[in-house]
Short mmCIF file of C-alpha atoms in Angstrom, two decimals:
data_model
loop_
_atom_site.label_atom_id
_atom_site.label_comp_id
_atom_site.label_asym_id
_atom_site.label_seq_id
_atom_site.Cartn_x
_atom_site.Cartn_y
_atom_site.Cartn_z
CA MET A 1 71.50 -153.99 -220.09
CA MET A 2 68.01 -153.64 -218.76
CA PRO A 3 66.84 -150.04 -218.44
CA GLN A 4 66.97 -148.94 -214.85
CA LEU A 5 63.59 -147.95 -213.54
CA PRO A 6 63.44 -144.67 -211.64
CA GLU A 7 63.42 -145.14 -207.96
CA THR A 8 60.10 -144.38 -206.38
CA GLU A 9 60.06 -142.73 -203.04
CA PRO A 10 58.32 -144.78 -200.39
CA GLU A 11 54.97 -143.45 -199.36
CA PRO A 12 55.15 -141.74 -196.01
CA THR A 13 53.57 -143.68 -193.26
CA LYS A 14 50.27 -142.12 -192.34
CA LEU A 15 50.14 -141.37 -188.67
CA ALA A 16 46.95 -142.15 -186.93
CA SER A 17 45.09 -138.98 -186.12
CA LYS A 18 45.05 -138.15 -182.47
CA PRO A 19 41.59 -138.64 -181.02
CA ALA A 20 39.90 -135.44 -179.99
CA SER A 21 39.62 -134.79 -176.29
CA ARG A 22 36.24 -134.91 -174.61
CA GLY A 23 36.24 -131.16 -174.14
CA ARG A 24 36.85 -130.61 -177.85
CA VAL A 25 34.09 -133.02 -178.80
CA ILE A 26 31.67 -131.18 -176.53
CA TRP A 27 32.71 -127.83 -177.98
CA ARG A 28 32.20 -129.10 -181.54
CA ARG A 29 28.68 -130.13 -180.65
CA LEU A 30 27.99 -126.76 -179.06
CA GLU A 31 29.31 -124.98 -182.15
CA HIS A 32 26.50 -126.51 -184.17
CA THR A 33 23.80 -125.87 -181.59
CA PRO A 34 21.93 -122.63 -182.37
CA ARG A 35 20.13 -122.46 -179.04
CA PHE A 36 23.47 -122.44 -177.22
CA TRP A 37 24.62 -119.36 -179.12
CA ILE A 38 21.28 -117.64 -178.67
CA GLY A 39 21.21 -118.32 -174.93
CA ALA A 40 24.90 -117.48 -174.41
CA THR A 41 24.59 -114.22 -176.37
CA VAL A 42 21.51 -113.09 -174.47
CA LEU A 43 23.07 -114.06 -171.13
CA ALA A 44 26.26 -112.16 -171.98
CA LEU A 45 24.17 -109.09 -172.85
CA PHE A 46 22.42 -109.34 -169.49
CA VAL A 47 25.74 -109.53 -167.68
CA LEU A 48 27.04 -106.50 -169.57
CA TRP A 49 23.80 -104.65 -168.85
CA ALA A 50 24.10 -105.42 -165.14
CA LEU A 51 27.74 -104.27 -165.10
CA PHE A 52 27.45 -101.09 -167.15
CA GLY A 53 23.74 -100.32 -167.39
CA GLN A 54 23.88 -97.92 -164.45
CA PHE A 55 26.25 -95.66 -166.41
CA LEU A 56 23.64 -95.16 -169.14
CA THR A 57 21.25 -93.21 -166.93
CA PRO A 58 21.75 -90.22 -164.61
CA TRP A 59 19.32 -91.74 -162.10
CA SER A 60 20.22 -94.05 -159.22
CA PRO A 61 17.79 -96.64 -157.80
CA THR A 62 17.05 -94.39 -154.80
CA ASP A 63 16.63 -91.06 -156.65
CA GLN A 64 13.12 -89.62 -156.71
CA ASP A 65 11.77 -87.43 -159.47
CA VAL A 66 8.89 -85.68 -157.71
CA ASN A 67 7.84 -83.98 -160.95
CA ASN A 68 7.36 -87.26 -162.83
CA MET A 69 5.71 -89.72 -160.45
CA ASN A 70 3.84 -92.65 -161.99
CA TYR A 71 4.93 -91.62 -165.46
CA PRO A 72 5.03 -94.10 -168.36
CA PRO A 73 8.27 -94.61 -170.33
CA THR A 74 9.70 -91.36 -171.68
CA ILE A 75 13.03 -90.11 -172.97
CA LEU A 76 13.83 -88.93 -169.44
CA HIS A 77 12.81 -92.24 -167.80
CA TRP A 78 13.17 -95.07 -170.31
CA PHE A 79 11.13 -97.62 -168.32
CA GLY A 80 8.91 -95.08 -166.55
CA THR A 81 8.68 -94.26 -162.84
CA ASP A 82 6.82 -95.70 -159.88
CA ILE A 83 4.47 -94.05 -157.41
CA LEU A 84 7.41 -92.49 -155.53
CA GLY A 85 9.17 -91.23 -158.64
CA HIS A 86 11.92 -93.88 -158.70
CA ASP A 87 13.41 -94.55 -162.11
CA LEU A 88 12.34 -98.08 -163.02
CA TYR A 89 15.27 -98.64 -165.38
CA ALA A 90 17.80 -97.91 -162.63
CA GLN A 91 15.93 -100.18 -160.22
CA ILE A 92 15.80 -103.05 -162.71
CA VAL A 93 19.55 -102.78 -163.30
CA SER A 94 20.16 -102.85 -159.54
CA GLY A 95 17.81 -105.81 -159.10
CA LEU A 96 19.43 -107.64 -162.01
CA GLN A 97 22.83 -107.24 -160.38
CA LYS A 98 21.65 -108.94 -157.20
CA SER A 99 19.88 -111.70 -159.13
CA LEU A 100 23.00 -112.51 -161.15
CA ILE A 101 25.27 -112.40 -158.09
CA ILE A 102 22.96 -114.74 -156.17
CA GLY A 103 22.54 -117.07 -159.14
CA PHE A 104 26.21 -117.28 -160.11
CA ILE A 105 27.34 -117.87 -156.51
CA ALA A 106 24.55 -119.94 -154.95
CA GLY A 107 24.05 -122.21 -157.98
CA PRO A 108 27.66 -123.44 -158.30
CA ALA A 109 28.01 -123.50 -154.49
CA ALA A 110 25.09 -125.92 -154.23
CA THR A 111 26.69 -128.06 -156.96
CA ILE A 112 29.99 -128.16 -155.04
CA ILE A 113 28.17 -129.31 -151.90
CA ALA A 114 26.37 -131.99 -153.91
CA ALA A 115 29.63 -133.17 -155.50
CA VAL A 116 31.51 -133.46 -152.21
CA LEU A 117 28.76 -135.14 -150.17
CA GLY A 118 27.46 -137.36 -152.98
CA ALA A 119 30.89 -138.57 -154.06
CA THR A 120 32.04 -139.13 -150.48
CA ALA A 121 28.91 -141.11 -149.62
CA GLY A 122 29.13 -143.27 -152.73
CA TYR A 123 32.83 -143.97 -152.26
CA LEU A 124 32.77 -144.71 -148.53
CA GLY A 125 29.80 -147.03 -148.42
CA GLY A 126 28.85 -148.55 -145.09
CA TRP A 127 27.88 -146.24 -142.24
CA GLY A 128 29.30 -143.16 -143.91
CA ASP A 129 27.05 -143.73 -146.90
CA LYS A 130 24.03 -144.40 -144.69
CA VAL A 131 24.49 -141.21 -142.67
CA ILE A 132 24.87 -138.98 -145.72
CA ALA A 133 22.03 -140.77 -147.51
CA TRP A 134 19.81 -140.20 -144.46
CA LEU A 135 20.71 -136.49 -144.51
CA ILE A 136 19.91 -136.27 -148.23
CA ASP A 137 16.55 -138.00 -147.76
CA LEU A 138 15.71 -135.77 -144.80
CA MET A 139 16.49 -132.60 -146.76
CA LEU A 140 14.47 -133.86 -149.72
CA VAL A 141 11.41 -134.49 -147.55
CA LEU A 142 11.51 -131.04 -145.95
CA PRO A 143 10.07 -128.30 -148.20
CA ALA A 144 12.99 -126.00 -148.95
CA PHE A 145 10.83 -122.94 -149.59
CA PHE A 146 9.12 -123.10 -146.21
CA ILE A 147 12.44 -123.77 -144.49
CA LEU A 148 13.76 -120.55 -145.99
CA VAL A 149 10.64 -118.72 -144.84
CA LEU A 150 11.11 -120.05 -141.30
CA LEU A 151 14.78 -119.12 -141.33
CA TYR A 152 14.04 -115.61 -142.62
CA PRO A 153 14.16 -113.95 -139.16
CA PHE A 154 17.75 -115.16 -138.81
CA THR A 155 18.82 -113.49 -142.05
CA HIS A 156 18.21 -110.01 -140.58
CA GLY A 157 17.06 -108.94 -144.03
CA SER A 158 20.48 -109.62 -145.56
CA TRP A 159 20.39 -110.93 -149.11
CA VAL A 160 23.92 -112.33 -148.62
CA VAL A 161 22.70 -114.58 -145.79
CA MET A 162 19.71 -115.56 -147.93
CA MET A 163 22.10 -116.50 -150.74
CA ILE A 164 23.96 -118.82 -148.35
CA PHE A 165 20.70 -120.41 -147.24
CA LEU A 166 19.70 -120.98 -150.87
CA ALA A 167 22.99 -122.79 -151.55
CA VAL A 168 22.66 -124.92 -148.40
CA THR A 169 19.13 -126.06 -149.34
CA GLY A 170 19.62 -126.65 -153.07
CA TRP A 171 22.06 -129.56 -153.40
CA MET A 172 20.14 -132.74 -152.50
CA ILE A 173 18.90 -134.08 -155.84
CA MET A 174 22.28 -133.78 -157.55
CA ALA A 175 23.97 -135.28 -154.48
CA GLN A 176 21.76 -138.35 -154.87
CA VAL A 177 22.69 -138.61 -158.55
CA ILE A 178 26.43 -138.25 -157.82
CA ARG A 179 26.16 -140.82 -155.02
CA ASN A 180 24.66 -143.39 -157.38
CA GLN A 181 27.28 -142.68 -160.05
CA THR A 182 30.10 -142.97 -157.53
CA ARG A 183 28.89 -146.35 -156.29
CA SER A 184 29.53 -147.73 -159.78
CA LEU A 185 32.79 -145.82 -160.27
CA ARG A 186 34.38 -147.14 -157.07
CA GLU A 187 34.50 -150.64 -158.57
CA ARG A 188 36.48 -149.43 -161.61
CA GLU A 189 40.12 -150.46 -161.92
CA PHE A 190 41.60 -146.97 -161.69
CA VAL A 191 39.78 -146.29 -158.42
CA LYS A 192 40.81 -149.63 -156.96
CA GLY A 193 44.38 -148.98 -158.05
CA ALA A 194 44.43 -145.60 -156.32
CA ARG A 195 43.02 -147.18 -153.18
CA TYR A 196 45.62 -149.96 -153.14
CA MET A 197 48.37 -147.38 -153.63
CA GLY A 198 47.39 -145.83 -150.32
CA PHE A 199 45.58 -142.68 -151.45
CA GLY A 200 43.18 -141.31 -148.87
CA THR A 201 39.43 -141.02 -149.31
CA TRP A 202 39.38 -137.34 -150.15
CA SER A 203 42.33 -137.71 -152.54
CA VAL A 204 40.54 -140.47 -154.48
CA VAL A 205 37.30 -138.52 -154.54
CA ARG A 206 39.01 -135.34 -155.72
CA ARG A 207 41.31 -136.92 -158.31
CA HIS A 208 39.31 -139.83 -159.68
CA ILE A 209 35.62 -139.60 -158.77
CA ILE A 210 34.66 -135.95 -159.25
CA PRO A 211 36.48 -135.54 -162.62
CA ASN A 212 34.50 -138.51 -163.96
CA VAL A 213 31.16 -136.93 -163.02
CA ALA A 214 32.18 -133.41 -164.03
CA SER A 215 29.76 -133.45 -166.97
CA LEU A 216 26.79 -133.82 -164.66
CA LEU A 217 28.16 -131.13 -162.36
CA ILE A 218 28.56 -128.63 -165.20
CA ILE A 219 24.97 -129.11 -166.27
CA ASP A 220 23.70 -128.88 -162.70
CA ALA A 221 25.69 -125.71 -161.98
CA THR A 222 24.34 -124.03 -165.12
CA LEU A 223 20.71 -124.91 -164.48
CA GLY A 224 21.23 -124.17 -160.78
CA ILE A 225 21.91 -120.54 -161.65
CA ALA A 226 18.39 -120.20 -163.06
CA ALA A 227 16.91 -122.11 -160.13
CA MET A 228 18.59 -119.83 -157.57
CA ILE A 229 17.51 -116.68 -159.39
CA LEU A 230 13.94 -117.95 -159.46
CA ALA A 231 14.10 -118.93 -155.77
CA GLU A 232 15.40 -115.49 -154.76
CA THR A 233 12.73 -113.79 -156.87
CA SER A 234 10.00 -115.89 -155.27
CA LEU A 235 11.20 -115.17 -151.74
CA SER A 236 11.53 -111.45 -152.44
CA PHE A 237 8.11 -111.40 -154.09
CA PHE A 238 6.51 -112.69 -150.89
CA GLY A 239 8.56 -110.38 -148.68
CA PHE A 240 11.08 -112.93 -147.36
CA GLY A 241 14.06 -111.96 -149.48
CA VAL A 242 15.65 -108.66 -150.42
CA GLN A 243 14.38 -105.83 -148.25
CA PRO A 244 14.23 -102.04 -148.84
CA PRO A 245 16.16 -99.93 -149.56
CA ASP A 246 17.63 -102.71 -151.70
CA VAL A 247 15.64 -103.81 -154.71
CA SER A 248 15.44 -107.05 -156.66
CA LEU A 249 13.36 -108.33 -159.53
CA GLY A 250 11.11 -110.02 -156.97
CA THR A 251 10.40 -106.82 -155.04
CA LEU A 252 9.74 -104.95 -158.29
CA LEU A 253 7.26 -107.62 -159.36
CA ALA A 254 5.57 -107.46 -155.98
CA ASN A 255 5.29 -103.66 -156.18
CA GLY A 256 4.01 -103.71 -159.74
CA GLN A 257 1.51 -106.57 -159.61
CA SER A 258 -1.32 -104.39 -158.29
CA ALA A 259 -0.73 -101.91 -161.13
CA ALA A 260 -0.37 -104.50 -163.90
CA THR A 261 -3.53 -103.29 -165.65
CA THR A 262 -3.47 -99.58 -164.83
CA ARG A 263 0.29 -98.90 -165.03
CA PRO A 264 1.56 -101.95 -166.92
CA TRP A 265 5.17 -100.75 -167.26
CA LEU A 266 5.69 -101.28 -163.52
CA PHE A 267 5.05 -105.01 -163.95
CA LEU A 268 5.92 -105.82 -167.55
CA PHE A 269 9.50 -104.56 -167.57
CA PRO A 270 10.64 -106.52 -164.46
CA ALA A 271 8.67 -109.59 -165.56
CA GLY A 272 10.07 -109.44 -169.08
CA THR A 273 13.61 -109.08 -167.75
CA LEU A 274 13.21 -112.11 -165.49
CA ILE A 275 11.58 -114.29 -168.17
CA VAL A 276 14.20 -113.57 -170.84
CA LEU A 277 17.05 -114.06 -168.34
CA LEU A 278 15.74 -117.45 -167.17
CA LEU A 279 15.05 -118.52 -170.76
CA ALA A 280 18.61 -117.65 -171.82
CA ILE A 281 20.14 -119.65 -168.96
CA SER A 282 17.82 -122.58 -169.69
CA LEU A 283 18.86 -122.58 -173.36
CA VAL A 284 22.53 -122.72 -172.39
CA GLY A 285 21.91 -125.49 -169.85
CA ASP A 286 19.79 -127.50 -172.30
CA ALA A 287 22.45 -127.22 -175.01
CA LEU A 288 25.18 -128.26 -172.56
CA ARG A 289 23.15 -131.28 -171.51
CA ASP A 290 22.72 -132.47 -175.09
CA ALA A 291 26.37 -131.77 -175.96
CA ILE A 292 27.75 -133.60 -172.94
CA ASP A 293 25.27 -136.48 -173.05
CA PRO A 294 23.62 -136.82 -176.49
CA THR A 295 21.59 -139.79 -175.21
CA SER A 296 19.84 -137.59 -172.62
CA GLY A 297 17.21 -136.66 -175.14
CA VAL A 298 16.54 -135.91 -178.76
CA ASN A 299 19.09 -133.47 -180.05
CA ARG A 300 17.09 -130.63 -181.51
CA ALA A 301 20.03 -128.82 -183.05
#
């Protein structure tokens, strides 16, 4: 009899690995992007500072220390005091709070307006597209900064109204981009299928168009935060934004510019806060852009 060979177990069938989702791919790219972590860490520290920084000092933004007016940084006043004895640290924290609120609300709000109008125009075509395109072109021609200056009397000095105006005047460029992207997406099979199945315009835009341009919207919303903070600071610097007794980084810069050489702490601390904040947001936005669309530029990570 022939010796019986031991039975060999059949090799298990190797299952094909499940392809990673787009979100996971983007996150993997971000994990290996140092500037993302630097920007996100600094931005998180600024948010924590704005939330809890006021508890680190006994002074409020409106308190006056008449015995220490125009004093440089000391243990009592970490960032010094101004000509009226206000604690500069407390005022910067208060101004940072307003800047972050305006940036984190007005920036994404402008992106939402751009997404809705741009996607609707690109999907509708015809007269609907022409009307919205005309509105976009009109808003692009008009200088947004001077429009905000002209509308300032109607804000009644309210920074909340100014925040709304910033959102309403900051959506046009992205709307044009979304409109062009949508005009190519509406010829895709899944959009045509949804249309033939009887879905309405807004349903198609919300379910099929906007999710496919979400990458662009995320980048725009992130960079829009920095743009809105800079816009608010510029308006407040020239006296068309936040008004006393409220303070913002723009008003602090305006008050400290004349003393930049004689009492430099009045200008350097607000300016340094603004520059580092905008740089951190820009690093996060730049890293997101390269992670979402690696062909947008040379990946420096």
